[in-house]
Amino acid sequence: MITSLRKFKKRKEISFRLLIFLFFLAIGLTVFILNLNFKISKENTKIKKELDSLKQEVQKLEAEKNNFLLKISKIKTKEYLEKAGREDFDLKKQGENVVSFPAIKKETENKERENKERENFFQKFLEEIGVK
């Protein structure tokens, strides 16, 4: 009877120790799983932000692509080629007379620049002499 009582106490001690071990094991696993969940959530947020950024970039590039396609279709037209030939290369149609005017603006800018340089020269000369 005493031996059976001792066996019962040992079983009770073993089962109590086992319960404590299992309790701490469960807490450890819970902390581990929560930590992994936090890391995965953080990585998921980072990936979503990157995905949104890439989607915006794709939209921007598609708009740019459409703009280029529109320009290409415009350039391929006969009217644009004719306009570019007239403006950039001074071409004309057969039997057509072209009247061109010299670039007055450039000439006046050059003259103004020369006048300023002369004024600066004379001002420096007069300052050197001591007149002024």
PDB file of C-alpha atoms in Angstrom, residues 118-132:
ATOM      1  CA  ARG A 118      32.272  99.479 -76.423  1.00  0.00           C
ATOM      2  CA  GLU A 119      30.621 101.355 -73.557  1.00  0.00           C
ATOM      3  CA  ASN A 120      32.351  99.111 -71.035  1.00  0.00           C
ATOM      4  CA  PHE A 121      35.678  99.688 -72.753  1.00  0.00           C
ATOM      5  CA  PHE A 122      35.276 103.482 -72.726  1.00  0.00           C
ATOM      6  CA  GLN A 123      34.069 103.467 -69.110  1.00  0.00           C
ATOM      7  CA  LYS A 124      37.108 101.485 -68.030  1.00  0.00           C
ATOM      8  CA  PHE A 125      39.361 103.784 -70.048  1.00  0.00           C
ATOM      9  CA  LEU A 126      37.850 106.895 -68.477  1.00  0.00           C
ATOM     10  CA  GLU A 127      38.135 105.390 -64.989  1.00  0.00           C
ATOM     11  CA  GLU A 128      41.799 104.626 -65.589  1.00  0.00           C
ATOM     12  CA  ILE A 129      42.434 108.187 -66.660  1.00  0.00           C
ATOM     13  CA  GLY A 130      40.530 109.448 -63.640  1.00  0.00           C
ATOM     14  CA  VAL A 131      37.726 111.184 -65.454  1.00  0.00           C
ATOM     15  CA  LYS A 132      34.245 110.688 -64.111  1.00  0.00           C
TER      16      LYS A 132
END
